[in-house]
PDB file of C-alpha atoms in Angstrom:
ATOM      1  CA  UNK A  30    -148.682-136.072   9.503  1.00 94.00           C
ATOM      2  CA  UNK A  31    -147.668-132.932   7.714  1.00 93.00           C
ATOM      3  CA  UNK A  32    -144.360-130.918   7.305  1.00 95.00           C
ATOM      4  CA  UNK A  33    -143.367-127.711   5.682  1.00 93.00           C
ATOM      5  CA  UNK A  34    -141.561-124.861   5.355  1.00 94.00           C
ATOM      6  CA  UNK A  35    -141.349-121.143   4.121  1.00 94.00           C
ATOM      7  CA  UNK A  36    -140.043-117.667   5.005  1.00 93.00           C
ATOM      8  CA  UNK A  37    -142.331-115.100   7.086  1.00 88.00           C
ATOM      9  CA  UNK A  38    -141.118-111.598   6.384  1.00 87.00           C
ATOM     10  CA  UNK A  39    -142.644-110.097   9.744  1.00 82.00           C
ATOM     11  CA  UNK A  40    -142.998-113.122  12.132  1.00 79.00           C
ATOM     12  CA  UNK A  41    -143.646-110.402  15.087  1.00 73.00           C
ATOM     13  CA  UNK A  42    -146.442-109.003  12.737  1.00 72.00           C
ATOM     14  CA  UNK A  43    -145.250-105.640  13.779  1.00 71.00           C
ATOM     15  CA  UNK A  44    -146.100-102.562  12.241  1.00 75.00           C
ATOM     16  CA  UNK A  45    -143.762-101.064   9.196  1.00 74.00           C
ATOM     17  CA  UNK A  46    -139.502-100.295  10.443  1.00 76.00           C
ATOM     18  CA  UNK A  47    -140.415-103.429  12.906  1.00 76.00           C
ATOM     19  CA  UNK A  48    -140.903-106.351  11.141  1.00 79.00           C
ATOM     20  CA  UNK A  49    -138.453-109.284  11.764  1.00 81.00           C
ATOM     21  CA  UNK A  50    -138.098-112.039   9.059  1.00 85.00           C
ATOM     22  CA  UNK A  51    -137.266-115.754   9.472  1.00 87.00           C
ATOM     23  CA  UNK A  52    -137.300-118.894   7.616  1.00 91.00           C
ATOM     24  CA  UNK A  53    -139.761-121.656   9.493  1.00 91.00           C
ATOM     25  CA  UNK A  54    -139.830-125.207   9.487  1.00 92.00           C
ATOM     26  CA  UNK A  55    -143.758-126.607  10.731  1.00 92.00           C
ATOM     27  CA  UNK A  56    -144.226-130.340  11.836  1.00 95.00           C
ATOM     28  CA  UNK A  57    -147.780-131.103  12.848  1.00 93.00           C
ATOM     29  CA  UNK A  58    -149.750-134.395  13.643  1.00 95.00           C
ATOM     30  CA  UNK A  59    -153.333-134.954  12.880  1.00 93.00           C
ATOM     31  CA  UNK A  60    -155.501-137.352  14.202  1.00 94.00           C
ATOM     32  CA  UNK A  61    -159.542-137.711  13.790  1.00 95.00           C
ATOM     33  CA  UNK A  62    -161.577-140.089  15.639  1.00 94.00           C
ATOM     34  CA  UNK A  63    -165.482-140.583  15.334  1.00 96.00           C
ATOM     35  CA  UNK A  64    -167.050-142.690  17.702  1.00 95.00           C
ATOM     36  CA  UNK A  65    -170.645-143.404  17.261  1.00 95.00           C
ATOM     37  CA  UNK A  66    -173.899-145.632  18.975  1.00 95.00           C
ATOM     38  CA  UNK A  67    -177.289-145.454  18.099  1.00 93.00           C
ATOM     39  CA  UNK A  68    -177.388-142.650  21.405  1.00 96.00           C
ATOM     40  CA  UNK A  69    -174.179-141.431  21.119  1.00 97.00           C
ATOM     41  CA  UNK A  70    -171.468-139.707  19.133  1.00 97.00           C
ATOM     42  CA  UNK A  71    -168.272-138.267  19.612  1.00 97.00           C
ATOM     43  CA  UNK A  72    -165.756-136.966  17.394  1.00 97.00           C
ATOM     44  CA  UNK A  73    -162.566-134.560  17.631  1.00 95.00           C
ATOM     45  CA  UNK A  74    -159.939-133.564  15.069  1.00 92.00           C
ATOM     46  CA  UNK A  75    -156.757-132.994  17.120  1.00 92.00           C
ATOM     47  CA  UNK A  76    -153.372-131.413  15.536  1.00 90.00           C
ATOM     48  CA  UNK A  77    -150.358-131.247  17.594  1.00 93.00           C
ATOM     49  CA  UNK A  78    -147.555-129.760  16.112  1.00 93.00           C
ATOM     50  CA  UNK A  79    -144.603-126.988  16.245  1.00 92.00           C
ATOM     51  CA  UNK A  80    -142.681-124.055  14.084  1.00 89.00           C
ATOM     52  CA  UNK A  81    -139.505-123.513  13.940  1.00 91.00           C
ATOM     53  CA  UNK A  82    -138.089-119.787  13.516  1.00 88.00           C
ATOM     54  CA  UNK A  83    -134.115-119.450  12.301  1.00 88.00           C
ATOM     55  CA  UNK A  84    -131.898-116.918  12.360  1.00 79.00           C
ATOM     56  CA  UNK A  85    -131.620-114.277  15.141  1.00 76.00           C
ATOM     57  CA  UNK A  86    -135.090-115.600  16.568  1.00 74.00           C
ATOM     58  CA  UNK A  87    -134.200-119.246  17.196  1.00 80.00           C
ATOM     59  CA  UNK A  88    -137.661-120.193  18.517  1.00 84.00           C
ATOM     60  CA  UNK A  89    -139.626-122.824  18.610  1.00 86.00           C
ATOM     61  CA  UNK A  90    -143.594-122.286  19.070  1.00 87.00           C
ATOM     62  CA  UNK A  91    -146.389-124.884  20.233  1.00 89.00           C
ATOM     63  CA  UNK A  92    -149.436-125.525  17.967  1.00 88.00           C
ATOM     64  CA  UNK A  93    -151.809-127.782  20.238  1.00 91.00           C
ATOM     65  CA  UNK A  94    -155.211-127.707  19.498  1.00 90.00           C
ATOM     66  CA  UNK A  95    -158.101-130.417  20.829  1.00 92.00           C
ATOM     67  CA  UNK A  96    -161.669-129.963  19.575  1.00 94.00           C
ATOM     68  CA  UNK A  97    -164.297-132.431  21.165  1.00 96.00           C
ATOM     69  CA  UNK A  98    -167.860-132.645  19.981  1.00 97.00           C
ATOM     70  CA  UNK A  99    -170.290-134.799  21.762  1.00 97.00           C
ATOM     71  CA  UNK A 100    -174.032-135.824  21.623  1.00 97.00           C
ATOM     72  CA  UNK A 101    -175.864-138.284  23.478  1.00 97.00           C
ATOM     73  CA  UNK A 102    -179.602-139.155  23.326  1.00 97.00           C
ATOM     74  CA  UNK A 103    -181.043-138.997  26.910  1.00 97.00           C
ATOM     75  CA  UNK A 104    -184.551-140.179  26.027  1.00 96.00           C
ATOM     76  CA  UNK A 105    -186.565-139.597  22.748  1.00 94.00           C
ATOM     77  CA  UNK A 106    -187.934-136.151  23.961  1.00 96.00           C
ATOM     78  CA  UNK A 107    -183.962-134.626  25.685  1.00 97.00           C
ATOM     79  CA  UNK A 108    -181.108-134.511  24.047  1.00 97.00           C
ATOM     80  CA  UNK A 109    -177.443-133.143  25.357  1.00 98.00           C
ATOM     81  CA  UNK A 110    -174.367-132.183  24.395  1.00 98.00           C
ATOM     82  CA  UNK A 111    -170.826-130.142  24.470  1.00 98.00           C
ATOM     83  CA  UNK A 112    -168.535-128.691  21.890  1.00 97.00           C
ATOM     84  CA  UNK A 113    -165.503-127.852  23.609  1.00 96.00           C
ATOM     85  CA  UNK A 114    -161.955-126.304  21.862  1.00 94.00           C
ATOM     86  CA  UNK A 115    -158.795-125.649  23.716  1.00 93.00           C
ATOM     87  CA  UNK A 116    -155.672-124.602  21.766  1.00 91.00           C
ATOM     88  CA  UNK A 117    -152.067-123.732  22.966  1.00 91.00           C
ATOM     89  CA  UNK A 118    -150.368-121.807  20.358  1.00 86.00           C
ATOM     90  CA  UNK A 119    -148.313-118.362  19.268  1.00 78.00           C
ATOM     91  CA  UNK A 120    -149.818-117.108  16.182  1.00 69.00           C
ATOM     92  CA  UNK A 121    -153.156-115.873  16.886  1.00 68.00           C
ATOM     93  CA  UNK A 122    -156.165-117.860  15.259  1.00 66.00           C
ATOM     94  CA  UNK A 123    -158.823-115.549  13.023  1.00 68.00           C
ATOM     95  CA  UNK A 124    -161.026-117.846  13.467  1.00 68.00           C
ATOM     96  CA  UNK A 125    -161.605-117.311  16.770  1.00 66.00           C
ATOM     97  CA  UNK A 126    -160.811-114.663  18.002  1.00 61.00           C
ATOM     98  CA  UNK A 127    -159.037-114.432  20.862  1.00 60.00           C
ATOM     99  CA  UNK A 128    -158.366-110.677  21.363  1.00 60.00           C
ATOM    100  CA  UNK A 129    -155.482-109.294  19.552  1.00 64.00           C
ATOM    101  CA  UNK A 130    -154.861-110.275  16.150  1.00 62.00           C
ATOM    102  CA  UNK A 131    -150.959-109.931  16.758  1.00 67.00           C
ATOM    103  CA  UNK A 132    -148.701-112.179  17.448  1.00 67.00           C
ATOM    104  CA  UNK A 133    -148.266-111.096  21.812  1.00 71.00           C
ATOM    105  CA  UNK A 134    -146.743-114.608  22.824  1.00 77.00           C
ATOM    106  CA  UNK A 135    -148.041-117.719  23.410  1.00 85.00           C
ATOM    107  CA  UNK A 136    -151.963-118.160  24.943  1.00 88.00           C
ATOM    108  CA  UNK A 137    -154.102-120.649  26.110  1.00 91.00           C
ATOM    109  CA  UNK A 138    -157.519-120.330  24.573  1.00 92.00           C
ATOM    110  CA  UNK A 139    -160.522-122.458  25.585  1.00 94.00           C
ATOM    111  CA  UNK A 140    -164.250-122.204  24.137  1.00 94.00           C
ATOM    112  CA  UNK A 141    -166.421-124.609  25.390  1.00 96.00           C
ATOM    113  CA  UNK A 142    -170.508-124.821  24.776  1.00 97.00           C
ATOM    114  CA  UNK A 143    -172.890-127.414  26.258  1.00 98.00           C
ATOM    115  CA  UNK A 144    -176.565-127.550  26.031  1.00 98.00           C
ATOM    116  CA  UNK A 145    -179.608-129.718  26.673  1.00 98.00           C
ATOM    117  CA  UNK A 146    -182.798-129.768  23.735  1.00 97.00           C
ATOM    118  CA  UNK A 147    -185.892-130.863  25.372  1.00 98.00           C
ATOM    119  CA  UNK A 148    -188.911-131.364  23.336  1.00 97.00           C
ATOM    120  CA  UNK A 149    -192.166-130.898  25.507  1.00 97.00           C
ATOM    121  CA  UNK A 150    -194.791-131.114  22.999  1.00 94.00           C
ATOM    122  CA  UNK A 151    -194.838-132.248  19.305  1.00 92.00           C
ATOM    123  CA  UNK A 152    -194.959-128.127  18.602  1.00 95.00           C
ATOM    124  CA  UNK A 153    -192.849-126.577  21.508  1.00 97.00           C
ATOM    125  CA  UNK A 154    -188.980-127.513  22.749  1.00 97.00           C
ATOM    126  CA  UNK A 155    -186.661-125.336  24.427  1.00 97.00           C
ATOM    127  CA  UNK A 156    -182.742-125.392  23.829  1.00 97.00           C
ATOM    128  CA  UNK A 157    -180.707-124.360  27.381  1.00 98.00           C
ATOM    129  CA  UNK A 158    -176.978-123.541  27.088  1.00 98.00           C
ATOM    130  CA  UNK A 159    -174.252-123.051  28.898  1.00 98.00           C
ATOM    131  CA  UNK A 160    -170.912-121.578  27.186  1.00 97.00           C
ATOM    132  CA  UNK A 161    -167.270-120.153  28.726  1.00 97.00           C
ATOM    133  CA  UNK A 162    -164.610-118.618  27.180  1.00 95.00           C
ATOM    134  CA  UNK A 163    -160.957-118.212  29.007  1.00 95.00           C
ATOM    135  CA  UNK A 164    -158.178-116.165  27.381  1.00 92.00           C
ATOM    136  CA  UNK A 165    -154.741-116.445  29.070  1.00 92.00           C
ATOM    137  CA  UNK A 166    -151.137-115.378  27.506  1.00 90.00           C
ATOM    138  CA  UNK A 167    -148.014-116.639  28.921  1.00 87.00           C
ATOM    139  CA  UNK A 168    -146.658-112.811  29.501  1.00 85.00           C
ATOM    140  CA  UNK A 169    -148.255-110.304  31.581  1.00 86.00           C
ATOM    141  CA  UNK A 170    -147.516-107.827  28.816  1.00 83.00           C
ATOM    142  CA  UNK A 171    -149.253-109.474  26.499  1.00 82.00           C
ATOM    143  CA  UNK A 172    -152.165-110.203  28.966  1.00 85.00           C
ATOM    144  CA  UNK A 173    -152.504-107.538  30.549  1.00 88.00           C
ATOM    145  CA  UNK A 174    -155.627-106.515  28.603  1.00 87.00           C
ATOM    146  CA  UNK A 175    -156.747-109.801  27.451  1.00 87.00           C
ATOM    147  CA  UNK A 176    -157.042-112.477  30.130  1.00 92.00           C
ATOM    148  CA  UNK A 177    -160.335-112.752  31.296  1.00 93.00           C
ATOM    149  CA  UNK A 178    -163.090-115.575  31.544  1.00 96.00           C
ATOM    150  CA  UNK A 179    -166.230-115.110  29.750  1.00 96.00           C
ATOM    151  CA  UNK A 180    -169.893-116.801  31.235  1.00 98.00           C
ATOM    152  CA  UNK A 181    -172.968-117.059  29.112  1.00 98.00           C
ATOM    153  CA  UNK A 182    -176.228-118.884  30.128  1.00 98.00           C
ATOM    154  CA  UNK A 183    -179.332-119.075  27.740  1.00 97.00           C
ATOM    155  CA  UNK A 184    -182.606-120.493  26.734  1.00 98.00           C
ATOM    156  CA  UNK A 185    -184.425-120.951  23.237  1.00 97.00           C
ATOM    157  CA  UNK A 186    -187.839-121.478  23.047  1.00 97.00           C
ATOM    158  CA  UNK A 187    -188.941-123.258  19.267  1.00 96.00           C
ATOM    159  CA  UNK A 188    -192.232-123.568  17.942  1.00 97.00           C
ATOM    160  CA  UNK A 189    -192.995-125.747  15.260  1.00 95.00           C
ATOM    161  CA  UNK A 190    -195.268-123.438  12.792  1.00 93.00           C
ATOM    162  CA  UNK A 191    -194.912-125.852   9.718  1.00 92.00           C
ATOM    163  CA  UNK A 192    -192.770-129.331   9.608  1.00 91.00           C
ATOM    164  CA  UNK A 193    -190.255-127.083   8.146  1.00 94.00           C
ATOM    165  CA  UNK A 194    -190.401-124.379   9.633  1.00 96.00           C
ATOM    166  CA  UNK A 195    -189.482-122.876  13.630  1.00 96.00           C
ATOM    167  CA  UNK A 196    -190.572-119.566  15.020  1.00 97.00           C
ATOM    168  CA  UNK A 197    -187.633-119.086  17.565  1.00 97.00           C
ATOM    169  CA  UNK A 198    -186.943-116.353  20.636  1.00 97.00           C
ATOM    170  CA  UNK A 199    -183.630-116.732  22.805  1.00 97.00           C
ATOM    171  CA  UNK A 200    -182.724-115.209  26.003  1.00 98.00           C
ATOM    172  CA  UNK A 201    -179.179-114.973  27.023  1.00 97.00           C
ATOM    173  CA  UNK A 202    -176.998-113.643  29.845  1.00 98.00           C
ATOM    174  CA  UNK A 203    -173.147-113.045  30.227  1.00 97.00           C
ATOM    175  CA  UNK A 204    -170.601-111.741  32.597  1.00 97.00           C
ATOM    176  CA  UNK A 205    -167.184-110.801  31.076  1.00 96.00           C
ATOM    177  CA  UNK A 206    -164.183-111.199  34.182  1.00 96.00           C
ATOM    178  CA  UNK A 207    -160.998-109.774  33.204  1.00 94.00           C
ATOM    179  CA  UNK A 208    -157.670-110.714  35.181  1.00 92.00           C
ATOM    180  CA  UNK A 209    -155.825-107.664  35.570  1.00 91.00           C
ATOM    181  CA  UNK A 210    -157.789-104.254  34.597  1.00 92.00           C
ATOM    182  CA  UNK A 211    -161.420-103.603  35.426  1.00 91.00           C
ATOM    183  CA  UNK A 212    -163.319-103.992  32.451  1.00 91.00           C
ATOM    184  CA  UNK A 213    -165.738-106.665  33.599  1.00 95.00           C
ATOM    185  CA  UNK A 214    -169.409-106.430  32.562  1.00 96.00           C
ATOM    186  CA  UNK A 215    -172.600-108.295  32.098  1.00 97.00           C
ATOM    187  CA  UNK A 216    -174.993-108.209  29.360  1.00 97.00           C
ATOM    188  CA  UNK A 217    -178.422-109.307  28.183  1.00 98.00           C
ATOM    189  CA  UNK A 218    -179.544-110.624  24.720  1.00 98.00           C
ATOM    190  CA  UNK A 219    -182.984-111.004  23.436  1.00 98.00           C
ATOM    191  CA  UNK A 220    -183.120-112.271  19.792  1.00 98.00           C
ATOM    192  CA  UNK A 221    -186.465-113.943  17.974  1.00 98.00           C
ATOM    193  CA  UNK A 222    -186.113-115.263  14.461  1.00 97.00           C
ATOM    194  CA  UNK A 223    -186.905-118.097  11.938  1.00 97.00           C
ATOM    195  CA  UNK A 224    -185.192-121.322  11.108  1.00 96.00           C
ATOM    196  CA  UNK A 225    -186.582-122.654   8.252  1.00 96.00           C
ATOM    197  CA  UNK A 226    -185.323-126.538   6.085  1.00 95.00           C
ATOM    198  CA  UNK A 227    -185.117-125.998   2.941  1.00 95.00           C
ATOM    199  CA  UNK A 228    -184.076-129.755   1.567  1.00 94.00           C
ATOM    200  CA  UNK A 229    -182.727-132.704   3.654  1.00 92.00           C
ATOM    201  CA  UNK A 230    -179.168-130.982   3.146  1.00 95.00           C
ATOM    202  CA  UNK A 231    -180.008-127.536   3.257  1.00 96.00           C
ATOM    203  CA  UNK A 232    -181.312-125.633   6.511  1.00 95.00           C
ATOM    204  CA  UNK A 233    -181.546-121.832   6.810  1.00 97.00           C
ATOM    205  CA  UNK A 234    -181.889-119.642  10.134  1.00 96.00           C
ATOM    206  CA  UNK A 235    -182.327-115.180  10.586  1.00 96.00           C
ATOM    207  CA  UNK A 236    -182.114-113.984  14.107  1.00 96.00           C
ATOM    208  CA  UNK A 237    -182.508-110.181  15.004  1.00 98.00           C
ATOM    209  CA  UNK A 238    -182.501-108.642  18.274  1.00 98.00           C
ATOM    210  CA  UNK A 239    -180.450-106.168  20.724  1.00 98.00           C
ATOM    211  CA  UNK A 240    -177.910-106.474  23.606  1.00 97.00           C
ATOM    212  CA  UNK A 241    -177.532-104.588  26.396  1.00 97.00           C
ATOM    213  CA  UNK A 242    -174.299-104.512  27.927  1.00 96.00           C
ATOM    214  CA  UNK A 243    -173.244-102.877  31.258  1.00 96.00           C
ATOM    215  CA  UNK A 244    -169.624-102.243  32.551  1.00 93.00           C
ATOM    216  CA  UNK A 245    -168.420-101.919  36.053  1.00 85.00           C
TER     217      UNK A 245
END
C-alpha cells in the first residue's frame, strides 16, 4: 500500500492562461500474485487506487489497473498464451498510449494479446496472434475522436538457421472501428527480420518491413 501527496500546477494539462492548480492526495493498493506448474504460469500486478484534487476542483479520480499474463504448455511442440491490460483511470498513461496525451476525463482502456507457438519441425515453428485494443472515455466530448476498437490477426513463421539464431517473416492484418466519426481502416504488415541469443540473459531481435493502410 502506498500514499502520497503533492501540488499539480495544471491538473487539466491545459495549454498556457488555462492551467488550473490543486493540491492531491493519492492512495493506491498493490498486489502481485505468481502462480506457477510445471505447464502453467500466471502472474498479474494489480494497483487499485484514487487522487484526490482540493480546492475549487474537489474531485476524486479512479486509478484501476489489472494486468494478467498467462502461459500454459499444451504439448511439448504448442504452446499458448494471453497478456491482457485493462485500466480505468483520468490521467492519461504514456505508456500506452491511448490517444490524447491530455487529461479529457476518465477512459476505459483495454489491450489484450493472445497467441499460440507451434513448433512443427526441430527448424520451423510458426507464432499466430490475436490482439484488440478498445478506447472508451466517459464523455462524448472527450470521445468523440477516440473511441474505437482496434483488431489485429497475425502469423510468424521462424526458422532455426543456428541454435542461436531465427530468420523470422510476419504477416499481420488490422481493422481500426471508431465509435462516432468515420475514420475506420484496415491495414496490412509484412515485416522479416532476425532474432538472435546472445547469452542465457541476453536476446536481441531487428524487424523491417512496410504497412499499408487503407481508410474508408
Amino acid at each position: 500500500a502506498s500514499v502520497r501527496g503533492g501540488y499539480d500546477d495544471n491538473v487539466n494539462t491545459g495549454s498556457s492562461g488555462f492551467e488550473r492548480g490543486a493540491g492531491f492526495f493519492s492512495a493506491s493498493l498493490n498486489i502481485s500474485l505468481n502462480l506457477e506448474t510445471p505447464r502453467t504460469s500466471v502472474s498479474t500486478a494489480t494497483a487499485l487506487g484514487f487522487t484526490y484534487y482540493s480546492g475549487n476542483l474537489n474531485t476524486t479520480e479512479p486509478n484501476l489497473n489489472l494486468p494478467i499474463t498467462i502461459l500454459h504448455k499444451v504439448s511439448p511442440r504448442l504452446q499458448i498464451g494471453a497478456a491482457i491490460l485493462v485500466l480505468y483511470q483520468r490521467e492519461p498513461n504514456f505508456q500506452y498510449s491511448p490517444g490524447s496525451y491530455q487529461n479529457n476525463g476518465n477512459y476505459f482502456f483495454t489491450q489484450d494479446s493472445f497467441h499460440a507457438d507451434y513448433i512443427w519441425q526441430p527448424r520451423f515453428s510458426t507464432v499466430t496472434t490475436y490482439s484488440i485494443v478498445a478506447v472508451k472515455y466517459d464523455q462524448m466530448a472527450s470521445g468523440l475522436f477516440q473511441d474505437r476498437v482496434e483488431n489485429t490477426i497475425g502469423n510468424q513463421f521462424r526458422f532455426l538457421l543456428w541454435p542461436t539464431t531465427n530468420l523470422v517473416g510476419e504477416y499481420r492484418f488490422g481493422v481500426v472501428s471508431y465509435s462516432h466519426v468515420n475514420r475506420d481502416s484496415t491495414s496490412n504488415t509484412i515485416l522479416a527480420g532476425v532474432d538472435h541469443q546472445f547469452s542465457p540473459r541476453l536476446t536481441a531481435g531487428f524487424r523491417a518491413g512496410a504497412e499499408f493502410r487503407d481508410y474508408e
